[in-house]
CSV table of C-alpha atoms in Angstrom, one decimal:
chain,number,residue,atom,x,y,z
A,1,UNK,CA,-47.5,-40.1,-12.8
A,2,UNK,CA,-44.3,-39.0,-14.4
A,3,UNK,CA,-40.8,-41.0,-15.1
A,4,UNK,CA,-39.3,-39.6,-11.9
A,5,UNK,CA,-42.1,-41.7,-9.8
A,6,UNK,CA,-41.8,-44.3,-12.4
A,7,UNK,CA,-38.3,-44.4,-11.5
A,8,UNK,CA,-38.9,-44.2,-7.6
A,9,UNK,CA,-41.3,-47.2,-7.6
A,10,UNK,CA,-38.7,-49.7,-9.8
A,11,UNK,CA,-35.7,-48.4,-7.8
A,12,UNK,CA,-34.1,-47.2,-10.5
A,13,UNK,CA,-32.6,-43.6,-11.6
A,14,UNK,CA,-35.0,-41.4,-14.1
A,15,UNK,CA,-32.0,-41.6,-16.5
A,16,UNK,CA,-32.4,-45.4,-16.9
A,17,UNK,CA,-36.4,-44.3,-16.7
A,18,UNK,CA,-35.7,-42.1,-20.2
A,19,UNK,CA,-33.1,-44.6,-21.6
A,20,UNK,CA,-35.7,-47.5,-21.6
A,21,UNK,CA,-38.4,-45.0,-23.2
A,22,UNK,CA,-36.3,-43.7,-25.8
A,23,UNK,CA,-34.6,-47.5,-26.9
A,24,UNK,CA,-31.4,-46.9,-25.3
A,25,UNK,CA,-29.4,-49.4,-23.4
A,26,UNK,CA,-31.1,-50.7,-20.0
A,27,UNK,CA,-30.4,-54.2,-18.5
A,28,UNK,CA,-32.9,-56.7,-18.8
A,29,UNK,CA,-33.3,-57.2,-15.0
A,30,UNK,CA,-34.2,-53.0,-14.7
A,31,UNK,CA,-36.0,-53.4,-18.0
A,32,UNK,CA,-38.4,-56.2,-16.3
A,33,UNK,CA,-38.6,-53.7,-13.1
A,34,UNK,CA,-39.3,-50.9,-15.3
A,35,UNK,CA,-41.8,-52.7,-17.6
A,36,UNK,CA,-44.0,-54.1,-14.7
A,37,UNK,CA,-44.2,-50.8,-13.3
A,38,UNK,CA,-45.4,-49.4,-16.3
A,39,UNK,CA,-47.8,-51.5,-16.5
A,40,UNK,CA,-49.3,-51.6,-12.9
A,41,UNK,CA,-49.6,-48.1,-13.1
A,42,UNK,CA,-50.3,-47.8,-16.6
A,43,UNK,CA,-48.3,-45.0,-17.4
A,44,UNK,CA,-47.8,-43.4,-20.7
A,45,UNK,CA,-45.0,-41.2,-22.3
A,46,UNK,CA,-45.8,-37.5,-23.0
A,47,UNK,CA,-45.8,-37.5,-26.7
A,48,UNK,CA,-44.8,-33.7,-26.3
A,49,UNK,CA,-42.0,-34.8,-24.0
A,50,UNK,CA,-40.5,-37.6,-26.2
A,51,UNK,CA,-40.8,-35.2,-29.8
A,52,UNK,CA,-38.4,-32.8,-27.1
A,53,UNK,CA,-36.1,-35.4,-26.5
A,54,UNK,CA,-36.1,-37.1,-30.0
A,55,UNK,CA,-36.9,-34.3,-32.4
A,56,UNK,CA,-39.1,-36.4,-34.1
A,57,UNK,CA,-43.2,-36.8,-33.6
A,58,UNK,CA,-43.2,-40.3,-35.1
A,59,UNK,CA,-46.0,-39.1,-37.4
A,60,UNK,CA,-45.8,-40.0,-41.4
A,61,UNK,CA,-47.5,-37.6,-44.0
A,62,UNK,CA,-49.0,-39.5,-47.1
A,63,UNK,CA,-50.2,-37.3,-49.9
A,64,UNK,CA,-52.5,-39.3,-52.3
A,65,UNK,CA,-54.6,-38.1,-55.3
A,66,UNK,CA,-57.7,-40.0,-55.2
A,67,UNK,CA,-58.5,-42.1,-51.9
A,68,UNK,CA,-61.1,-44.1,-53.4
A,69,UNK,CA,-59.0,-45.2,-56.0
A,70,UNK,CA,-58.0,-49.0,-56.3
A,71,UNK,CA,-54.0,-48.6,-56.9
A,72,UNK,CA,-53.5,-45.5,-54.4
A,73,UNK,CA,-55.6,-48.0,-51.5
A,74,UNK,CA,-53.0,-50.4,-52.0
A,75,UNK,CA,-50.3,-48.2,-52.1
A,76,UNK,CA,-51.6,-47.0,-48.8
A,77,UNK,CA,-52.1,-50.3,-47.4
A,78,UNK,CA,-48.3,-50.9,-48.2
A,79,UNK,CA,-46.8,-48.0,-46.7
A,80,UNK,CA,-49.2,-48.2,-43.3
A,81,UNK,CA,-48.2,-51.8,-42.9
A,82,UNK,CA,-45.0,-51.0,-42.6
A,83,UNK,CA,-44.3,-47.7,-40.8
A,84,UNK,CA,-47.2,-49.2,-38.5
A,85,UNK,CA,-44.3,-51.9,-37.7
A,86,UNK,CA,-41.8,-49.2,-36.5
A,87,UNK,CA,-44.6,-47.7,-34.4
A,88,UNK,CA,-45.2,-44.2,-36.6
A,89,UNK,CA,-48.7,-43.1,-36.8
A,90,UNK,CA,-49.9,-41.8,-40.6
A,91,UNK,CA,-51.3,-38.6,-41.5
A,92,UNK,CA,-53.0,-38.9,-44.6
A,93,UNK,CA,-54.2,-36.0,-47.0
A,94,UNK,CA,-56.3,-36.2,-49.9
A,95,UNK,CA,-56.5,-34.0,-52.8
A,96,UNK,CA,-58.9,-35.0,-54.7
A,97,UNK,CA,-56.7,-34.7,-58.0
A,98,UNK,CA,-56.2,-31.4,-57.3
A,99,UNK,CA,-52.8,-29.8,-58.4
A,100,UNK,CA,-53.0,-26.3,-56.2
A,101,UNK,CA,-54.3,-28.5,-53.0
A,102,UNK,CA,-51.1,-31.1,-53.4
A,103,UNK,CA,-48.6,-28.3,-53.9
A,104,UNK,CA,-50.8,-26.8,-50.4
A,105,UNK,CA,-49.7,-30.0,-48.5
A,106,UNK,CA,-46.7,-30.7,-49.7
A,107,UNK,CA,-45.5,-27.2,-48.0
A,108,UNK,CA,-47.6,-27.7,-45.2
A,109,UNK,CA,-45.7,-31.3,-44.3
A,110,UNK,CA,-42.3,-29.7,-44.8
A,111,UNK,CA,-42.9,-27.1,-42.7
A,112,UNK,CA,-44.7,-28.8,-39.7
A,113,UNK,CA,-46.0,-31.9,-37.6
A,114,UNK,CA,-44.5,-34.6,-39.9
A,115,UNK,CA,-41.0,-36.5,-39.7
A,116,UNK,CA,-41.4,-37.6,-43.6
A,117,UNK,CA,-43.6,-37.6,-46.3
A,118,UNK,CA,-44.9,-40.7,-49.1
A,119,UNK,CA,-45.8,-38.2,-51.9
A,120,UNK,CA,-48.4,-40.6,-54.8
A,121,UNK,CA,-47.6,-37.9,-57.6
A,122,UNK,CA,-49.3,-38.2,-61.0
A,123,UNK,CA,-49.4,-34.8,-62.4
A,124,UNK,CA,-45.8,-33.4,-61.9
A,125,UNK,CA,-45.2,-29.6,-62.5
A,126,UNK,CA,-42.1,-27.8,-62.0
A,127,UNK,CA,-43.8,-26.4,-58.8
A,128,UNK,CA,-43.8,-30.0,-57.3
A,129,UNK,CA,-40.4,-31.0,-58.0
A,130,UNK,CA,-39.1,-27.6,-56.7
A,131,UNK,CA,-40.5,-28.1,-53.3
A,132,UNK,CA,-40.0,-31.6,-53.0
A,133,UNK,CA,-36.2,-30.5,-53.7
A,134,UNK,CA,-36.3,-27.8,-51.0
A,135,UNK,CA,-37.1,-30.2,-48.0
A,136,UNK,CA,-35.2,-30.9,-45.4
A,137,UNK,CA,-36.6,-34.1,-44.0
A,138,UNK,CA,-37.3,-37.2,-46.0
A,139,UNK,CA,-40.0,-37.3,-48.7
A,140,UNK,CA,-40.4,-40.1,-51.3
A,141,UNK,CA,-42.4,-39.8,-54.6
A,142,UNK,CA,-44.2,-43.1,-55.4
A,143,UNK,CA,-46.1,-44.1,-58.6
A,144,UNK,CA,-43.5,-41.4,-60.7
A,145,UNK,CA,-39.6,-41.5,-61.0
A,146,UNK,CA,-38.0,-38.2,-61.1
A,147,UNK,CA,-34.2,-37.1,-61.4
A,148,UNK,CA,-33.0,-35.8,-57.7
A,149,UNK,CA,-36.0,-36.9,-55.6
A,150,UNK,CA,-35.9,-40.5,-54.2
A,151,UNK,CA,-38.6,-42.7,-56.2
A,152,UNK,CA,-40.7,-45.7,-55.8
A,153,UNK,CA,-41.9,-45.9,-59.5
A,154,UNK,CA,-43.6,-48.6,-61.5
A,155,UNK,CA,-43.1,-49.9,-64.7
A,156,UNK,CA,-45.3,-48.4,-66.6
A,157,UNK,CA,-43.4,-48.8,-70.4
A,158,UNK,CA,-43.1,-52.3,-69.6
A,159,UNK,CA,-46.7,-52.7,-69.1
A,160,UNK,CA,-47.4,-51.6,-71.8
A,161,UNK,CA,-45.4,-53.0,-74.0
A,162,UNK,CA,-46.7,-56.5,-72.3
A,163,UNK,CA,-50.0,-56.1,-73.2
A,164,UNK,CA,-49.7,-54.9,-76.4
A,165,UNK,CA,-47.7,-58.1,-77.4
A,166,UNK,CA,-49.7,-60.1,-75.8
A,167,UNK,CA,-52.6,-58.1,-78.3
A,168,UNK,CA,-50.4,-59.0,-80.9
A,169,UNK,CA,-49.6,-62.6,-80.5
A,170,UNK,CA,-53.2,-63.2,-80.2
A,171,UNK,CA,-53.4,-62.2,-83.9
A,172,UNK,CA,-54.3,-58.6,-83.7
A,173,UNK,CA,-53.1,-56.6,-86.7
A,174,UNK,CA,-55.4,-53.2,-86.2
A,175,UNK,CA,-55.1,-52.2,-82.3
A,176,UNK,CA,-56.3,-49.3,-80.6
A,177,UNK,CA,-55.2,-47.2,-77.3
A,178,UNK,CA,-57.5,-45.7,-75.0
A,179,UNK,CA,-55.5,-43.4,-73.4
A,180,UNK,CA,-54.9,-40.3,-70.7
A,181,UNK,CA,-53.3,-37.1,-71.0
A,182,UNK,CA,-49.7,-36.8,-71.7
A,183,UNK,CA,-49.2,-34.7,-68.3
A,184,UNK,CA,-49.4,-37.7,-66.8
A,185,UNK,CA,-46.1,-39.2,-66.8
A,186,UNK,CA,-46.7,-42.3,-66.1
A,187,UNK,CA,-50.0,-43.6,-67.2
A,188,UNK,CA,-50.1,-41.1,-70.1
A,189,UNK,CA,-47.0,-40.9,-71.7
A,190,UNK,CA,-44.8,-44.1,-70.2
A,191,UNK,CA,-48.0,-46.6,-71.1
A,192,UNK,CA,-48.4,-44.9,-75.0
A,193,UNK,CA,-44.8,-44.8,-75.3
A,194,UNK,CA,-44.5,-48.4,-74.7
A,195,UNK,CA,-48.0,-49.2,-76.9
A,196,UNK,CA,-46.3,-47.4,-79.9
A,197,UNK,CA,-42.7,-48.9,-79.7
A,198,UNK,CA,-44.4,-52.0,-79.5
A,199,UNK,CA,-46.1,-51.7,-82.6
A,200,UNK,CA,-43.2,-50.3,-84.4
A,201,UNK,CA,-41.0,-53.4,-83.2
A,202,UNK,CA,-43.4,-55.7,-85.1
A,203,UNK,CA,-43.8,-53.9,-88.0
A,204,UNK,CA,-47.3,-52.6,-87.1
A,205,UNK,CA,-49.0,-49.4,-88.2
A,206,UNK,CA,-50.3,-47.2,-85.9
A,207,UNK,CA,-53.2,-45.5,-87.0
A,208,UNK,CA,-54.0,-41.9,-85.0
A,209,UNK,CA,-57.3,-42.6,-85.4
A,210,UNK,CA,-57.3,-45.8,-83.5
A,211,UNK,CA,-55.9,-43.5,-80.3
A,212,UNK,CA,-58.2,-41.9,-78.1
A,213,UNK,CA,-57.3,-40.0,-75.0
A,214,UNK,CA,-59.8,-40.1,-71.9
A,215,UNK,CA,-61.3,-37.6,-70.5
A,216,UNK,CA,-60.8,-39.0,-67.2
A,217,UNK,CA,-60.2,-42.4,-65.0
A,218,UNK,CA,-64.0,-43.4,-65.2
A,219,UNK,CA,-65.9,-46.6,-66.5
A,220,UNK,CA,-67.7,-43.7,-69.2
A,221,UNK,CA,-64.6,-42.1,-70.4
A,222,UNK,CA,-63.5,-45.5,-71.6
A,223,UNK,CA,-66.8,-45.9,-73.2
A,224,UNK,CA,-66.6,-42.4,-74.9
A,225,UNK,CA,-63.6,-43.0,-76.3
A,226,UNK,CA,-64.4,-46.3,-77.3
A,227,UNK,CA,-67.5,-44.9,-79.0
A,228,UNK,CA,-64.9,-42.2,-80.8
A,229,UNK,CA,-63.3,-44.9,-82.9
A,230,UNK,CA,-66.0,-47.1,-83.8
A,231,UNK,CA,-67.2,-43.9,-85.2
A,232,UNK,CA,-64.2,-43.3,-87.4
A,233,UNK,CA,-64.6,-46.4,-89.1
A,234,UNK,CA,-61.5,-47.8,-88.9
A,235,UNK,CA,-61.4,-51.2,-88.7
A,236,UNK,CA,-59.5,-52.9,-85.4
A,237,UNK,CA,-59.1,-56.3,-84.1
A,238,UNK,CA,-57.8,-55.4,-80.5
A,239,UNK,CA,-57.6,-52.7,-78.0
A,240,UNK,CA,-55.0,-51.5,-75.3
A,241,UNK,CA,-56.6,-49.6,-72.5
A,242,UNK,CA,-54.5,-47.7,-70.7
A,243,UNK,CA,-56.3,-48.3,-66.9
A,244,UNK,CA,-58.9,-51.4,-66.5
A,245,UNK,CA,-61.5,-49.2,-65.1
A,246,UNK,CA,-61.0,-47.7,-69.0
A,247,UNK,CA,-61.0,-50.9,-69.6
A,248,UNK,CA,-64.2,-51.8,-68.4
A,249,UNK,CA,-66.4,-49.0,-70.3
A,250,UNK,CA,-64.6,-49.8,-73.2
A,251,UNK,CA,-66.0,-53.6,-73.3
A,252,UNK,CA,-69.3,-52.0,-71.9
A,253,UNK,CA,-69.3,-49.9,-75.0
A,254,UNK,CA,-68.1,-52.9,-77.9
A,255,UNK,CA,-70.9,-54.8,-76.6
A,256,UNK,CA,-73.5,-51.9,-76.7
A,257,UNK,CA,-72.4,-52.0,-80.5
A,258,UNK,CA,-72.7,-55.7,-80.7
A,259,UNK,CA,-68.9,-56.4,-80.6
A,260,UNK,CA,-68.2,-59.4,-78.9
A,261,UNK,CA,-65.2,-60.2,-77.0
A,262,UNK,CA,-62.6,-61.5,-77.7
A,263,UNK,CA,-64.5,-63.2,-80.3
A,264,UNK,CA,-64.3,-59.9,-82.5
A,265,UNK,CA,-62.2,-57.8,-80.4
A,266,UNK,CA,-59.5,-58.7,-77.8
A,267,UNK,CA,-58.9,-56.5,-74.9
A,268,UNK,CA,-56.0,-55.6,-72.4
A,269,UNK,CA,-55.5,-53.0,-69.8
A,270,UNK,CA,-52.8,-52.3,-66.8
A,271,UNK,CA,-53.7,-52.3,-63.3
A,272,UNK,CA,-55.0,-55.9,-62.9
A,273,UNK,CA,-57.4,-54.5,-60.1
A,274,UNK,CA,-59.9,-56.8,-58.2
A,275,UNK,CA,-62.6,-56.3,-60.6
A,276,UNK,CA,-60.3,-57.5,-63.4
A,277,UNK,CA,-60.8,-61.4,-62.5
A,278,UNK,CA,-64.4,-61.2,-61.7
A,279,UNK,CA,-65.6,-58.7,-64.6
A,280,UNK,CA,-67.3,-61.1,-67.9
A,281,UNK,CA,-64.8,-61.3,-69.7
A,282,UNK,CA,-62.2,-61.7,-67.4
A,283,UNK,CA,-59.8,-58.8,-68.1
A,284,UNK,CA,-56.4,-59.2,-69.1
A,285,UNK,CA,-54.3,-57.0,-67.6
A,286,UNK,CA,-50.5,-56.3,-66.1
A,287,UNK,CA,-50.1,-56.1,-62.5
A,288,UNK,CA,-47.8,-53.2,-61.3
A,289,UNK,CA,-46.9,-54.3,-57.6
A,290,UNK,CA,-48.9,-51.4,-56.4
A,291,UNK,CA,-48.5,-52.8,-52.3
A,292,UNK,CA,-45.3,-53.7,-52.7
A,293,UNK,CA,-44.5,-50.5,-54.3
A,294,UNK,CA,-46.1,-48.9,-51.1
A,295,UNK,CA,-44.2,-50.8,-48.6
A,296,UNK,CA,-40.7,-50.2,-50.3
A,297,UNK,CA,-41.3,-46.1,-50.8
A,298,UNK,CA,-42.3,-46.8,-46.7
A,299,UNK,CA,-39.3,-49.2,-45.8
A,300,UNK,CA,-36.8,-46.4,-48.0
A,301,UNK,CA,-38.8,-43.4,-45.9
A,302,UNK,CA,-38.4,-45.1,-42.7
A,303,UNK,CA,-34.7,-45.9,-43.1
A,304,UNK,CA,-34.2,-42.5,-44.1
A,305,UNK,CA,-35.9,-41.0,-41.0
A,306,UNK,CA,-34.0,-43.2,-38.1
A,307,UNK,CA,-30.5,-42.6,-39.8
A,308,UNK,CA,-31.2,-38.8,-40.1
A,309,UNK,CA,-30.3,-39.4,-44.0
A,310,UNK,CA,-31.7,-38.0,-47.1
A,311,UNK,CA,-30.0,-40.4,-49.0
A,312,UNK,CA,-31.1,-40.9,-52.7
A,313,UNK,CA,-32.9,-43.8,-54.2
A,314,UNK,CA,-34.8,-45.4,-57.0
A,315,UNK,CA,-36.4,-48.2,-56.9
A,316,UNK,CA,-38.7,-49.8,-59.8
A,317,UNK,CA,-41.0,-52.1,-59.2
A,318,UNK,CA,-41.6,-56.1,-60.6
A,319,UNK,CA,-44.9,-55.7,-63.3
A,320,UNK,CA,-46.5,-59.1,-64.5
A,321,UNK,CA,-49.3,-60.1,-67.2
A,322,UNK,CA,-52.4,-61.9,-65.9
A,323,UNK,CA,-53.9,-63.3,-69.6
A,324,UNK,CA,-57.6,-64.2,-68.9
A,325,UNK,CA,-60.9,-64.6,-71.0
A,326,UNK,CA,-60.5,-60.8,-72.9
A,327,UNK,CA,-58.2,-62.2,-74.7
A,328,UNK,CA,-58.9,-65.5,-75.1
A,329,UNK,CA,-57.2,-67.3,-72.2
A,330,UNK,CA,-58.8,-70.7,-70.9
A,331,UNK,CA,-56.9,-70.5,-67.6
A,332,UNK,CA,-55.2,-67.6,-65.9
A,333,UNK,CA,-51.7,-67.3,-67.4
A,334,UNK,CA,-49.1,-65.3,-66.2
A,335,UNK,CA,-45.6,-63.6,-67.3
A,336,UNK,CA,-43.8,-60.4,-66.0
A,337,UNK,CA,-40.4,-58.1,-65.9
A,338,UNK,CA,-38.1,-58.7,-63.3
A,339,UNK,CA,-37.6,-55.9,-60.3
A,340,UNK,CA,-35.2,-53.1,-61.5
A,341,UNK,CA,-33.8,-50.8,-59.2
């Protein structure tokens, strides 16, 4: 079966045949012909033939770093939803956090197969940005915002900065920062930038010893870095966490050491994953709009590809504050930063 005996069998030419495949203009008396036809015989389109015709194989490439990881799934989940809608199928490629195997698929998708790319970047290197900037078809960078490349980015400053205040109008005086590396843009540098200013803007020391990076994104990095400053001796009355699943090692560790919270110690984190409500205490933590970050890099991407544009964007994301138990909060209580693009 092929669109010249389509064509035959609903009386029509094969030109109307390829204009009804392809979206163009048909009536809706030959569409109806065509359609029943279809589906009596139940034809379908050479996906060969149609990427001929259209120069496009309606296929989406999504680089992520970590799969099993709670903000990349919903990321994911945003950007499927909605190229899913404009019929594109996904190919997605996981690198494990792995610098050499991203920079390996990012050349990969701009050379073959794909008609754009969702890049979730954490670790930018020159190398990235450079090939990023050499493509020819669309490619958005979520989760990072970078001059020249169109970004999907989250607030990240902002987050922090509401839940250290929200540390400090609990009464905290002494707060500590589990942190990440500084080569990560956004959860490293963006979150302690916005810890420290927000000290500094009420006055507050910061003491280095009461800052701890992490070795990693794991429940027991939080807890060896929590164990680092208990050791030091320093005295603290809160602690800003710069990922809940940090979050969660760090409470695992206070209470190890007999430190009850937020009796003793109040807590906060960013991420406000799933775990966060149910996990005793309830963890405080800023939301980053992680989906809806997902579906706008994939809305931007999809535009982008069906106009035959590369035009540039940025887009930041809305973040809000969930207070709960690890910090004291009866109910769940809620405020956030606006959308700014």
């Amino acid at each position: 079966m092929n669109i010249s005996m389509i064509a035959k069998l609903a009386g029509v030419s094969t030109a109307t045949v390829s204009r009804y495949l392809n979206q163009g203009y048909v009536s809706e008396e030959k569409k109806q012909r065509i359609r029943e036809v279809i589906e009596r015989t139940g034809y379908t389109p050479s996906s060969s033939a149609q990427t001929l015709r259209t120069g496009r194989n309606n296929l989406i490439g999504i680089i992520v770093p970590k799969i099993s990881s709670e903000s990349v799934a919903k990321m994911v989940d945003g950007i499927t939803e909605v190229v899913a809608q404009s019929s594109y199928q996904v190919l997605l490629a996981n690198t494990g956090n792995n610098t050499e195997r991203e920079l390996e698929y990012l050349k990969l998708f701009r050379n073959n197969n794909v008609d754009g790319v969702v890049f979730i970047g954490t670790l930018m290197s020159k190398k990235h940005l450079a090939i990023m900037r050499s493509y020819k078809k669309p490619i958005i960078l979520l989760g990072q915002q970078e001059a020249d490349v169109s970004s999907v980015y989250f607030h990240d400053h902002e987050a922090a900065v509401l839940a250290t205040d929200c540390l400090i109008r609990c009464g905290c005086q002494n707060i500590a920062h589990l942190t990440v590396t500084l080569r990560d843009k956004a959860v490293g540098r963006e979150r302690r930038s916005g810890f420290m200013e927000t000290l500094q803007n009420n006055h507050l020391r910061i003491h280095e010893s009461l800052v701890a990076e992490c070795a990693g994104f794991r429940a027991e990095d939080g807890a060896v870095a929590m164990q680092k400053i208990l050791d030091s001796g320093v005295p603290f009355d809160g602690v800003f966490c710069a990922a809940d699943i940090i979050a969660f090692g760090a409470i695992d560790c206070l209470r190890r050491a007999g430190i009850s919270v937020p009796e003793q110690v109040c807590v906060t984190s960013v991420d406000n994953c799933h775990m966060a409500s149910l996990y005793s205490p309830r963890l405080t933590s800023v939301d980053l709009s992680h989906r809806t970050g997902g579906m706008e890099a994939g809305a931007i991407l999809i535009d982008q590809i069906q106009n035959g544009t590369q035009a540039f964007s940025q887009v930041g994301m809305q973040c809000r504050l969930y207070e709960r138990e690890s910090t004291g909060a009866v109910a769940e209580q809620s405020e956030g930063f606006s959308v700014l693009s």
